[in-house]
Coordinates of C-alpha atoms in Angstrom, one line a residue:
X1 CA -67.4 -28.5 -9.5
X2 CA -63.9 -27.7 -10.4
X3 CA -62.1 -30.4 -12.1
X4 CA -58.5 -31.1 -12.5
X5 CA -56.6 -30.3 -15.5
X6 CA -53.8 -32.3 -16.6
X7 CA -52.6 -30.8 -19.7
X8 CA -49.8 -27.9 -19.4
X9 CA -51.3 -24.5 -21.0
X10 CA -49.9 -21.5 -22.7
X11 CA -49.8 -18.5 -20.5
X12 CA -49.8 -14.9 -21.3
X13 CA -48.1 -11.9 -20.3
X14 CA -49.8 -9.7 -18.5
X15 CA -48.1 -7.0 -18.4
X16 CA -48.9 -3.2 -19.9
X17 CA -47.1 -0.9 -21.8
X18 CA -47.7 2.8 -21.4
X19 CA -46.2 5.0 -24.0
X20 CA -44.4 7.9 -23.6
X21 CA -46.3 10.9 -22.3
X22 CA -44.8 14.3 -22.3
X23 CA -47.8 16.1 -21.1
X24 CA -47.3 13.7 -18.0
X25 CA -43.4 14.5 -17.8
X26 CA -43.5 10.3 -19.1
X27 CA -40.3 11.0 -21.4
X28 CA -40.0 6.9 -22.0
X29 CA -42.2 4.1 -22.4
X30 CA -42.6 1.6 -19.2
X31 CA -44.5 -1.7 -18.0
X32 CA -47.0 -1.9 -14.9
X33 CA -48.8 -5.3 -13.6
X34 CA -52.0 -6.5 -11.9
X35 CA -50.1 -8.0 -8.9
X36 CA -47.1 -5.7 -7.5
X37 CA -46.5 -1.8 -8.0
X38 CA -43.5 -1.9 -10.2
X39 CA -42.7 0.6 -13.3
X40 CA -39.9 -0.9 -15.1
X41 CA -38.7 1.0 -18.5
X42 CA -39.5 -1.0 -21.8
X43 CA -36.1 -1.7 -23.5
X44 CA -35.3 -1.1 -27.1
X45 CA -33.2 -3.9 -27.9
X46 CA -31.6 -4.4 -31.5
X47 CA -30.2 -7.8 -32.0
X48 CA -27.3 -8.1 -34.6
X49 CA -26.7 -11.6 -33.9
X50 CA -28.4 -14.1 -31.0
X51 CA -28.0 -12.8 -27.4
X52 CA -25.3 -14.3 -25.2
X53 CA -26.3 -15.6 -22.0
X54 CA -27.1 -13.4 -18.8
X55 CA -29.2 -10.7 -17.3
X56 CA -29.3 -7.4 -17.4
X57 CA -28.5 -5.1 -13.7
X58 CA -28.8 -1.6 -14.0
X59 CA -30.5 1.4 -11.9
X60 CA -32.3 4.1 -13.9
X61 CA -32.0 7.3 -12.5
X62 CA -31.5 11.1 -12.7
X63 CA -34.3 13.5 -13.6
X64 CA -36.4 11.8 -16.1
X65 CA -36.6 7.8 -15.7
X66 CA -40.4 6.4 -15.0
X67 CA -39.3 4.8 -11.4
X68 CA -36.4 4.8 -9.0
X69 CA -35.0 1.5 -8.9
X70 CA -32.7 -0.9 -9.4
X71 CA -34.0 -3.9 -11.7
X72 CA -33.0 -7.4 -13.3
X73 CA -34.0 -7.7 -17.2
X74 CA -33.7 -10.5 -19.9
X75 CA -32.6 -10.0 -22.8
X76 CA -36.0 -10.0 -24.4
X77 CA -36.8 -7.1 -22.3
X78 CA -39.0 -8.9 -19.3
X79 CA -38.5 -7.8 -15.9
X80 CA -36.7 -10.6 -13.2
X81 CA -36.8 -8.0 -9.9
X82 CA -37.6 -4.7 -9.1
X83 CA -35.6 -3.3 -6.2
X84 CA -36.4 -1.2 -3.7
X85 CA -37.6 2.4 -5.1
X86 CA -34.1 4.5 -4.3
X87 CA -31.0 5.2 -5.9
X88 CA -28.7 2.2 -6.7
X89 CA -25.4 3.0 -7.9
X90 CA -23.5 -0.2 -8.8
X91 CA -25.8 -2.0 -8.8
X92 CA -25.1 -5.4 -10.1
X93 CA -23.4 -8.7 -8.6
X94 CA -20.5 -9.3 -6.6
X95 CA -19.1 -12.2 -4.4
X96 CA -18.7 -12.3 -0.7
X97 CA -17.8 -15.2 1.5
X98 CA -17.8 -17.4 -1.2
X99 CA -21.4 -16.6 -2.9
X100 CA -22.9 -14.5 -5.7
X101 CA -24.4 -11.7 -3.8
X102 CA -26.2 -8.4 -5.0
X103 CA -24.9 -5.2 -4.1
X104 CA -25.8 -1.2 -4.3
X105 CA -25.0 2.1 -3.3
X106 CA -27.4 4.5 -1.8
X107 CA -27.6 7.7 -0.1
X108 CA -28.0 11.6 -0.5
X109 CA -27.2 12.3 -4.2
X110 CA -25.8 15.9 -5.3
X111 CA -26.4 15.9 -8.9
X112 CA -23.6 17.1 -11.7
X113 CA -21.9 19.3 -11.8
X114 CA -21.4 18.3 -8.0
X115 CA -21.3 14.7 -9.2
X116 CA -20.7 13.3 -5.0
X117 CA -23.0 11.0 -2.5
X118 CA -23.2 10.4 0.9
X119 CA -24.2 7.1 1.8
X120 CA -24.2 3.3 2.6
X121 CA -23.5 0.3 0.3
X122 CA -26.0 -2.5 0.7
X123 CA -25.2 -6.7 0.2
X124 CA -28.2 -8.8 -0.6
X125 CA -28.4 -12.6 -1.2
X126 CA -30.1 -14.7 -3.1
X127 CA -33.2 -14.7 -1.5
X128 CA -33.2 -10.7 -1.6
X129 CA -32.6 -10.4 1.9
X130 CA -30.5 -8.0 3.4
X131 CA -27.0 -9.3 5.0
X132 CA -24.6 -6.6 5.6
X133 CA -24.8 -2.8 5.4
X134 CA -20.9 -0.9 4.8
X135 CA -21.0 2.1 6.5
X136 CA -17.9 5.1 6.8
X137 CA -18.6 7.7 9.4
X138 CA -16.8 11.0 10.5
X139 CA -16.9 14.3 10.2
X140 CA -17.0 14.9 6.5
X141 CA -17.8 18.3 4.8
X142 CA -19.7 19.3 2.3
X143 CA -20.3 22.3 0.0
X144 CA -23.2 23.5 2.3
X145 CA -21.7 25.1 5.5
X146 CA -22.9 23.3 8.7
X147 CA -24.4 20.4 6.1
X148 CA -23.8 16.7 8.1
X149 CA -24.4 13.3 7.0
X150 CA -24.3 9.8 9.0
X151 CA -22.4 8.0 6.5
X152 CA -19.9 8.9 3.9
X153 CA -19.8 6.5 1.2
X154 CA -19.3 8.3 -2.2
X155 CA -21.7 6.7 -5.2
X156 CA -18.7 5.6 -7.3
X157 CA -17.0 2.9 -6.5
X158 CA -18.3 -0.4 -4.9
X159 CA -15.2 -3.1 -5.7
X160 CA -15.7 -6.3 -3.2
X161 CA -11.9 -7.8 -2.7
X162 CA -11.0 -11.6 -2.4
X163 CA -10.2 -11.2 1.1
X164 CA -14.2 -9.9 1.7
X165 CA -13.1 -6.4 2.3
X166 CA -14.6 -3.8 0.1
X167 CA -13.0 -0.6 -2.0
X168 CA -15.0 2.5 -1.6
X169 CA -14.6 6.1 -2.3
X170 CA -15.7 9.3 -0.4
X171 CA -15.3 13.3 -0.5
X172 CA -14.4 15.8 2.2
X173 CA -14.4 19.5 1.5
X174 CA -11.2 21.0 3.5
X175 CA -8.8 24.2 2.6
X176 CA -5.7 23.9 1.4
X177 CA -3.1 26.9 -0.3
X178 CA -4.1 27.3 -3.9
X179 CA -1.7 29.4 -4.9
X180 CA 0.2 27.1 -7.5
X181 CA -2.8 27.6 -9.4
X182 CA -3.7 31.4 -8.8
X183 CA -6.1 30.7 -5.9
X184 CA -6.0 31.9 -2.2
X185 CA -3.4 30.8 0.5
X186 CA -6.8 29.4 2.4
X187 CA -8.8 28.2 -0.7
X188 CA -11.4 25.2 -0.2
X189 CA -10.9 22.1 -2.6
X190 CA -12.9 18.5 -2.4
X191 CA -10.7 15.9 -1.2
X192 CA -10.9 12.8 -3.4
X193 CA -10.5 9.8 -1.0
X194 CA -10.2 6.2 -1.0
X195 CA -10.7 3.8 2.0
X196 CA -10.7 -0.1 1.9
X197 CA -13.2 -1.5 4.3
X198 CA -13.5 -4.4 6.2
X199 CA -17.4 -6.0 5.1
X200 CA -18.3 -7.5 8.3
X201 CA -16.9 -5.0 10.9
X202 CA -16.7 -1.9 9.0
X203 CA -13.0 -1.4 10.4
X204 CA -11.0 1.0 7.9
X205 CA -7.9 -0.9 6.7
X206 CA -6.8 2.0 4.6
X207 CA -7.3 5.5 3.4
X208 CA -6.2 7.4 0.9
X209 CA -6.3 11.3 0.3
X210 CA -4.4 13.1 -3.2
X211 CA -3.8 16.2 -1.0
X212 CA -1.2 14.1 1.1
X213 CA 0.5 13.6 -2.5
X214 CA 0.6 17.2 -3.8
X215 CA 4.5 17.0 -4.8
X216 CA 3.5 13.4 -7.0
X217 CA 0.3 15.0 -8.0
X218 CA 0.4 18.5 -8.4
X219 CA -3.3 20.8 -8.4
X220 CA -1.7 22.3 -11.9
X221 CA -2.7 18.8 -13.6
X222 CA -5.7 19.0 -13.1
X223 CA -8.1 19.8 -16.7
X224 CA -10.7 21.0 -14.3
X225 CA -8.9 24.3 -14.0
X226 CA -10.0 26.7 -11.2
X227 CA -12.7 28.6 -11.3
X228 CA -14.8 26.2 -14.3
X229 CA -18.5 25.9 -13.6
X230 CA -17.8 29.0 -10.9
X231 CA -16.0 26.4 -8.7
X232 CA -13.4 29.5 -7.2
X233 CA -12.3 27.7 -4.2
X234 CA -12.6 31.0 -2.5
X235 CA -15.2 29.6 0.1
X236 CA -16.6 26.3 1.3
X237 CA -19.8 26.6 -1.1
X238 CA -17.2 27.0 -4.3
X239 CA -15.1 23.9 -2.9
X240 CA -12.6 23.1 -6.3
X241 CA -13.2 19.5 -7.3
X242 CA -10.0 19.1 -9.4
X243 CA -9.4 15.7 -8.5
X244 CA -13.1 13.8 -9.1
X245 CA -12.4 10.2 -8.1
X246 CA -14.2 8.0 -9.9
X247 CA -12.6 4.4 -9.9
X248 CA -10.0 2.3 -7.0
X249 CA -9.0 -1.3 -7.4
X250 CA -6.5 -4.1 -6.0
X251 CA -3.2 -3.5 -7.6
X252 CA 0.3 -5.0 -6.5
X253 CA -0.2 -4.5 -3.0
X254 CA -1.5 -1.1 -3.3
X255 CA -4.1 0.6 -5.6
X256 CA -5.1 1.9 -9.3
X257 CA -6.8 4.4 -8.6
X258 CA -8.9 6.7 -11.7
X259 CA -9.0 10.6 -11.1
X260 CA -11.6 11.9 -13.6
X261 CA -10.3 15.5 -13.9
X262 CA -6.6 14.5 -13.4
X263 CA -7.5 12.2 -17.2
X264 CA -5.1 10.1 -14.9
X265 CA -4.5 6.3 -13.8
X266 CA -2.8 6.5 -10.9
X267 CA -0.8 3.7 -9.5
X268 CA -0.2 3.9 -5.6
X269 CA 1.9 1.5 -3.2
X270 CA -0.6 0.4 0.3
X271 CA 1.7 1.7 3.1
X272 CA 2.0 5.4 2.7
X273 CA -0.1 6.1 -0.5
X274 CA 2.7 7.2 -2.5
X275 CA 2.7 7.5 -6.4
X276 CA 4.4 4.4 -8.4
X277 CA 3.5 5.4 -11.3
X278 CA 0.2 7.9 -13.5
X279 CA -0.5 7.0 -16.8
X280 CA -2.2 10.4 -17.8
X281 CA -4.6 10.0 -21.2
X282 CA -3.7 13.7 -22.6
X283 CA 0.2 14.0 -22.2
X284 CA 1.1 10.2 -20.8
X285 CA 2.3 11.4 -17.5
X286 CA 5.3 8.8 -16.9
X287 CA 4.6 6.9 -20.6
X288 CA 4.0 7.6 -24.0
X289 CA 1.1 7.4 -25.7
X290 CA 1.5 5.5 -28.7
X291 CA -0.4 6.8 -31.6
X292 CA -1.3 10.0 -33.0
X293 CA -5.2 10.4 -32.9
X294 CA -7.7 11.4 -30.3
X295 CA -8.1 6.7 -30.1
X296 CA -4.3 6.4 -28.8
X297 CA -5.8 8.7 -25.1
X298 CA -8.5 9.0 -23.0
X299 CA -10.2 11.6 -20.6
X300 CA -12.9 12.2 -18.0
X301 CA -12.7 8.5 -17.8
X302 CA -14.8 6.0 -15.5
X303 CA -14.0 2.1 -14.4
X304 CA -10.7 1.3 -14.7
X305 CA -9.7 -1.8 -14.2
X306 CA -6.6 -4.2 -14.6
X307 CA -6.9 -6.9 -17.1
X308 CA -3.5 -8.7 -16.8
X309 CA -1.1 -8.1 -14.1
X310 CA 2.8 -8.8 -14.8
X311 CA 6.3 -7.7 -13.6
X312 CA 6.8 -6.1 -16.9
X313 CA 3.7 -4.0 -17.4
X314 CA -0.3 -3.5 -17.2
X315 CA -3.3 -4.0 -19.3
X316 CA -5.9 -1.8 -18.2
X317 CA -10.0 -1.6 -19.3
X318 CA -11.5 1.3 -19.0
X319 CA -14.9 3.2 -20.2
X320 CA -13.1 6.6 -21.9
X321 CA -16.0 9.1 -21.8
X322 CA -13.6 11.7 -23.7
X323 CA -16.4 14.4 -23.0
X324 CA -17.9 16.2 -19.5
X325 CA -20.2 19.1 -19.0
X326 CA -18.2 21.6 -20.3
X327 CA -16.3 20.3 -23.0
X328 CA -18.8 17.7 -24.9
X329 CA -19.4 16.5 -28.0
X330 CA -15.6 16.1 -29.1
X331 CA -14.5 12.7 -28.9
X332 CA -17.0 9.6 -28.9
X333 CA -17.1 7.5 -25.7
X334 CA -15.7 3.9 -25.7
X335 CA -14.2 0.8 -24.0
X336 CA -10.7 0.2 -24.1
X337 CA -8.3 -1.2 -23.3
X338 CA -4.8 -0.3 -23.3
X339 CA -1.0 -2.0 -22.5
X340 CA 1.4 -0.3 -20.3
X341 CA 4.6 -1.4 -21.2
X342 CA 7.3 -0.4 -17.9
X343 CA 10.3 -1.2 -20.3
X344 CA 9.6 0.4 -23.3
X345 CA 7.4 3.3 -21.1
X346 CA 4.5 2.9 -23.8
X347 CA 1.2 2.6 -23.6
X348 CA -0.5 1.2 -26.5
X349 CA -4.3 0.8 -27.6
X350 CA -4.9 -2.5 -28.0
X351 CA -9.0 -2.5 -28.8
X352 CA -11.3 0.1 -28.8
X353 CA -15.4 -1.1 -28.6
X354 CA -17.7 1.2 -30.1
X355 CA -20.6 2.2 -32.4
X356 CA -19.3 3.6 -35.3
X357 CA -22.7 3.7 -37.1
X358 CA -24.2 5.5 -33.7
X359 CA -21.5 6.9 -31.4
X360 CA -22.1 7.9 -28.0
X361 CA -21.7 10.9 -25.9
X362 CA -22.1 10.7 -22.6
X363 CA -20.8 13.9 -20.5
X364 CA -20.5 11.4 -17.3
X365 CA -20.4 7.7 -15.7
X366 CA -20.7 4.2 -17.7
X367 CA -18.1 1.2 -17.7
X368 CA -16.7 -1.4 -19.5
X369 CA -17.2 -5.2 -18.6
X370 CA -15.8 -8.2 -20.4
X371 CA -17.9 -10.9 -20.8
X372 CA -16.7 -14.8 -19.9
X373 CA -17.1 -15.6 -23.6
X374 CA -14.9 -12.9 -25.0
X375 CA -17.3 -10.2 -25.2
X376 CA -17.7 -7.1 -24.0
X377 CA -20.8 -4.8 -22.5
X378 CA -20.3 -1.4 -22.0
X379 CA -22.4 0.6 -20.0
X380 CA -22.7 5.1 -21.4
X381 CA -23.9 6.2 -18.0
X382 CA -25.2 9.2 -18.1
X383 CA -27.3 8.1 -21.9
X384 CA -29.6 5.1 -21.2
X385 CA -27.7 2.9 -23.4
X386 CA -26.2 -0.4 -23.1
X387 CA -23.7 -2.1 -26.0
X388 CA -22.5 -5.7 -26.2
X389 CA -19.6 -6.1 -28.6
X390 CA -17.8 -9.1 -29.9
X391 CA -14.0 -9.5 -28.4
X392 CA -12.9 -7.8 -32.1
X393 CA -15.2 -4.9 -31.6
X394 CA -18.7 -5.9 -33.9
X395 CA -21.4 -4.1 -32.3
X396 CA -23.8 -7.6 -31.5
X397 CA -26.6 -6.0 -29.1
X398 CA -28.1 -2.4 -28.4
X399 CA -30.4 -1.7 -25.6
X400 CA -32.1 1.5 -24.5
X401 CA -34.1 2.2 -21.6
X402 CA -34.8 5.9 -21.3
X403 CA -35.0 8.7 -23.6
X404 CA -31.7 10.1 -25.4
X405 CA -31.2 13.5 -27.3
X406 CA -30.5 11.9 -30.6
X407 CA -27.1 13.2 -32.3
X408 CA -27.3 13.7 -36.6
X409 CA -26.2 11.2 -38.4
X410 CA -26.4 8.6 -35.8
X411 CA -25.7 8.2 -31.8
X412 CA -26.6 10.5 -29.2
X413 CA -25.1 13.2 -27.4
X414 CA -26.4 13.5 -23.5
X415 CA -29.5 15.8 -22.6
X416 CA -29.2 18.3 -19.1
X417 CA -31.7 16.2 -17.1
X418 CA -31.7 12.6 -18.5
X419 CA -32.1 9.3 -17.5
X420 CA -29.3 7.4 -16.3
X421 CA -28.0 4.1 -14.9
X422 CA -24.5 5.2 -13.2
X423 CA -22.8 1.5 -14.3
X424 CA -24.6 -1.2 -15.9
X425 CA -24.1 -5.1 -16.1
X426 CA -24.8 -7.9 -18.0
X427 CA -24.1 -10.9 -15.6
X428 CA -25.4 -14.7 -13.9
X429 CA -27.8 -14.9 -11.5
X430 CA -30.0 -17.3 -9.6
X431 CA -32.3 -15.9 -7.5
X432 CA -34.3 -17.7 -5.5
X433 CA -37.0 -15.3 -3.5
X434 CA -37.7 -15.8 0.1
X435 CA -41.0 -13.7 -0.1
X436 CA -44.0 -15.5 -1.3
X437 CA -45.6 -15.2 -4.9
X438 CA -48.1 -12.5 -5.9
X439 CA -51.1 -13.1 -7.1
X440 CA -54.3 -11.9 -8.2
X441 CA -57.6 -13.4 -9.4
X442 CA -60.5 -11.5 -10.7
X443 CA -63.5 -12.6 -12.2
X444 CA -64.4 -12.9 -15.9
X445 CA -67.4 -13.8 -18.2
X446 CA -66.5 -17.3 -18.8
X447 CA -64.9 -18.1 -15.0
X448 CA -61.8 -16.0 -13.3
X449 CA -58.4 -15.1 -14.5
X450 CA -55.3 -15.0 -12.8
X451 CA -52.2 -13.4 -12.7
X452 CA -49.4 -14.1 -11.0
X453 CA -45.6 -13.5 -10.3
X454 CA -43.0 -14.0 -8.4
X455 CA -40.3 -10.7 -7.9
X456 CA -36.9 -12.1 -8.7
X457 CA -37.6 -15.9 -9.0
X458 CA -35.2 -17.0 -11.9
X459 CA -35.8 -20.5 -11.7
X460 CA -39.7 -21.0 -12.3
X461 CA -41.0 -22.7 -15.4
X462 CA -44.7 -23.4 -14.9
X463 CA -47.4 -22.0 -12.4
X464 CA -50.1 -24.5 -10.9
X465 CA -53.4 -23.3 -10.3
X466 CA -55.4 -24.2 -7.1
X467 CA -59.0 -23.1 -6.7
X468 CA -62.2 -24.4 -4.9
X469 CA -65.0 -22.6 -3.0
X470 CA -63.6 -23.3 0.3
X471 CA -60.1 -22.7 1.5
X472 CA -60.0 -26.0 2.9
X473 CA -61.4 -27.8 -0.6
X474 CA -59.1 -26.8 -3.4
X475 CA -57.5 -28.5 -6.5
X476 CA -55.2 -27.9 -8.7
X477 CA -57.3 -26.6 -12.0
X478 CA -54.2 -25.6 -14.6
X479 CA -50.7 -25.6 -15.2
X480 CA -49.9 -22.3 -17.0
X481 CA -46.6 -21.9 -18.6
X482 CA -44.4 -19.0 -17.4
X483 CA -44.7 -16.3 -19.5
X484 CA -42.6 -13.1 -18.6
X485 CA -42.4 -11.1 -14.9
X486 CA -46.4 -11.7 -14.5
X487 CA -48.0 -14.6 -16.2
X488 CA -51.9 -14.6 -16.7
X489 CA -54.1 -17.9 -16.6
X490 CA -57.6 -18.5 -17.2
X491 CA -60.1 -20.8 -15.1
X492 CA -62.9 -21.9 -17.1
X493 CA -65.4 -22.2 -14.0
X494 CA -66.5 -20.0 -11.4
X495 CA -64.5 -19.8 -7.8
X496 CA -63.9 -18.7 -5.0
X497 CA -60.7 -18.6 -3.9
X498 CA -57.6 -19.3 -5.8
X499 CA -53.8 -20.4 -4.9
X500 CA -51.0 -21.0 -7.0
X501 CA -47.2 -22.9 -6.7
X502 CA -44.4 -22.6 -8.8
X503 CA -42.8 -25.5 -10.9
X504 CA -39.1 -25.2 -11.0
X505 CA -36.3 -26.3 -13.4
X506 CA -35.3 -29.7 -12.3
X507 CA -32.2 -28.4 -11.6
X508 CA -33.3 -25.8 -9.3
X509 CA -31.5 -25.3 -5.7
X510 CA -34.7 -22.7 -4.6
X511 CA -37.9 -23.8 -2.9
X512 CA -40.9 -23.3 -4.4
X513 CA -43.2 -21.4 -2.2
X514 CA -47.0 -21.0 -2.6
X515 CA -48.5 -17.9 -2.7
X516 CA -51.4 -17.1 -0.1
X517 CA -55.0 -18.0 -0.8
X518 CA -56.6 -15.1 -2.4
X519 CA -60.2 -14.6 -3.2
X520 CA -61.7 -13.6 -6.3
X521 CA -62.7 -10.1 -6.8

């Protein structure tokens, strides 16, 4: 006979760590389970001072992370859900109609130095389930003659509006005359776009294209000079990306909009696209740049983003790269953020967030987010590191979660094929799972153990253990504590079959679900 046990026990976590295995092309440590599939990188974490609230929400990806994914971490490292085993740009959470939702980009993924995607953006809620899918169709080209894709979404930019519309980029390959710039009269280029969307229809409510804009924005600014990485324009397979957009956002009735190879901010009004106003990181553009070092600019940037909005300026964020593929290791990569003064025509540094002791230098991607207590987390990108700083720039928190070609003296610089999460997040969430719990039982030497967990449940605080030696005669046996993504508990007497419910925080809005009645192997 089984009998009930009313005391609350420790769990364990049952998770295990595999080391790094180059013989196995395993370039990074990572975790698997008894009771789902999942492969979630390990995290270095270095605390300097105690974590501030939230979850991690990042994506590894590229050519060397364990598993395609996008996941939720803690700040101790422990997995909260594994995602669906694809590419997940953006991943991380926005709002629509009102709630917290998760969103994601994926699609077809052309690798740097192409740098583009063709795809779909995906909105889940709380309970992980699906509820919209954005979509942009037409006719788009691409560097491979004949090559057609169903959707068009580029993997850049994912920017949900308060009026439940969302800001997306794309990329057509098209000819225009290239002669400005010592091309052909019929040269090919990539065509940068932008297009605000309508979530629920998918209606187009704007569209954007730089080529329309050529006397604002001229092909001459672009640092991405014709020709670099054999990009000639001189067919449809050596398209000229000189533009690279990277970055749109809500701005005074039109758009910021970031052009990676342009080192540009670009300010444009929301009838006819045309040019208010580029705040260029090398020469200033329409300002200038006040200060005399490499700190006072920026370049190759990703994620700009308005901080404060008023009639006499801007305050922009951004994450400042300073490096790409073929000219690296010069500046290191940072958030900043900057004032843009229409008056005066400067535009100032105001903070700059980053490692000094280990600097960072990522060739592509990452962002900067600030944090609702005055921090900020910065995201590298294209190295698999994370940063939290205080609001005067203290490095607080450091978290790794793929393998990084280590720079001397400190920092790294990037590797050809790493691991990378495009942007990463550190942000609230309460998930609350409409799929059942997982579990396992197997049988021991002194009675069975358990193992159990629930993908994505935030909110669960205890598991109760049901067992018996009929389905239709079980008890509750244990309370185990939570302890990590997969808690294990031990029953001291033989079984049969075994069943377990989660205990929620009191405050918890989810529903606990009970996981199906498994039998013991």
């Amino acid at each position: 006979m089984i009998w009930l046990v009313l005391a609350t026990i420790f769990g364990t976590t049952a998770a295990k760590l595999h080391p790094a295995d180059p013989s196995q092309n395993i370039t990074w440590p990572y975790h698997t389970y008894e009771t789902v599939k999942f492969q979630p990188p390990w995290l270095n974490i270095t605390h300097h001072t105690a974590p501030s609230e939230g979850y991690l929400f990042f994506a590894p990806d590229g050519a060397t992370e364990t598993q395609l994914a996008p996941v939720i971490m803690d700040m101790s490292g422990e997995l909260i859900w594994n995602g669906p085993m694809e590419h997940a740009f953006n991943f991380g959470v926005y709002e629509y109609g009102g709630e917290p939702v998760l969103g994601w980009w994926n699609g077809t993924l052309f690798p740097e130095p192409v740098g583009r995607g063709n795809g779909v953006i995906y909105l889940y809620n709380n309970k992980y389930e699906q509820i919209e899918k954005v979509t942009l169709e037409g006719n788009f080209l691409k560097l491979e003659p004949g090559a057609t894709f169903v959707f068009n979404i580029d993997v850049h930019e994912l920017l949900i509006t308060p009026n439940d519309t969302i800001v997306v980029t794309a990329n057509n390959v098209t000819q225009a005359d290239l002669t400005s710039v010592g091309g052909p009269t019929d040269g090919w280029v990539v065509d940068g776009l932008v297009y605000d969307i309508d979530i629920a229809t998918n209606e187009v409510l704007f569209r954007w294209s730089p080529l329309e804009h050529l006397d604002q924005i001229p092909f001459n600014a672009s640092l991405y000079t014709l020709g670099t990485e054999g990009y000639t324009g001189t067919s449809q397979s050596t398209a000229w990306g000189y533009f690279h957009i990277n970055a749109a956002e809500p701005y005074e009735g039109g758009y910021i909009i970031s052009s990676r190879f342009l080192c540009n901010a670009i300010a444009i009004d929301g009838s006819e696209g045309h040019v208010k106003w580029r705040l260029s990181g090398r020469e200033g553009g329409d300002f200038n740049l006040v200060g005399s070092d490499a700190t006072a600019g920026f370049c190759y940037q990703h994620d700009i983003r308005t901080v404060d909005v008023r009639d006499s300026g801007v305050t922009l964020r951004m994450h400042d790269n300073h490096n790409s593929p073929f000219e690296n290791g010069t500046v290191p990569a940072s958030g900043k953020v900057s004032d843009v003064d229409f008056g005066t025509k400067d535009a100032q540094l105001v903070q700059r967030y980053f490692n000094h002791s280990g600097p960072i230098f990522p060739t592509a991607q990452g962002n900067m987010q600030p944090l609702s207590n005055g921090n900020v987390f910065v995201g590298h990108g294209w190295i698999p590191v994370m940063e939290e700083f205080s609001s005067s720039g203290e490095t607080l928190t450091t978290v790794q979660f793929g393998a990084a070609e280590s720079r001397p003296g400190g920092g790294y610089f990037s590797e050809e094929a790493p691991t990378l999460s495009y942007r990463s997040f550190k942000q609230q969430w309460v998930g609350c799972p409409a799929a059942k719990p997982d579990v396992v039982a197997k049988a021991s030497k002194n009675g069975s153990k358990v193992f159990v967990s629930w993908n994505g449940a935030t909110d669960v605080v205890a598991w109760e253990i049901f067992a018996g030696s009929l389905k239709s005669k079980m008890h509750c046996v244990a309370t185990v504590r939570k302890c990590g993504f997969e808690t294990e508990g031990n029953i001291d007497d033989d079984t049969a079959y075994v069943q377990v419910r989660p205990v929620l925080k009191k405050s918890s809005s989810c529903d606990a679900l009970d996981s199906e009645i498994v039998s013991v192997s």
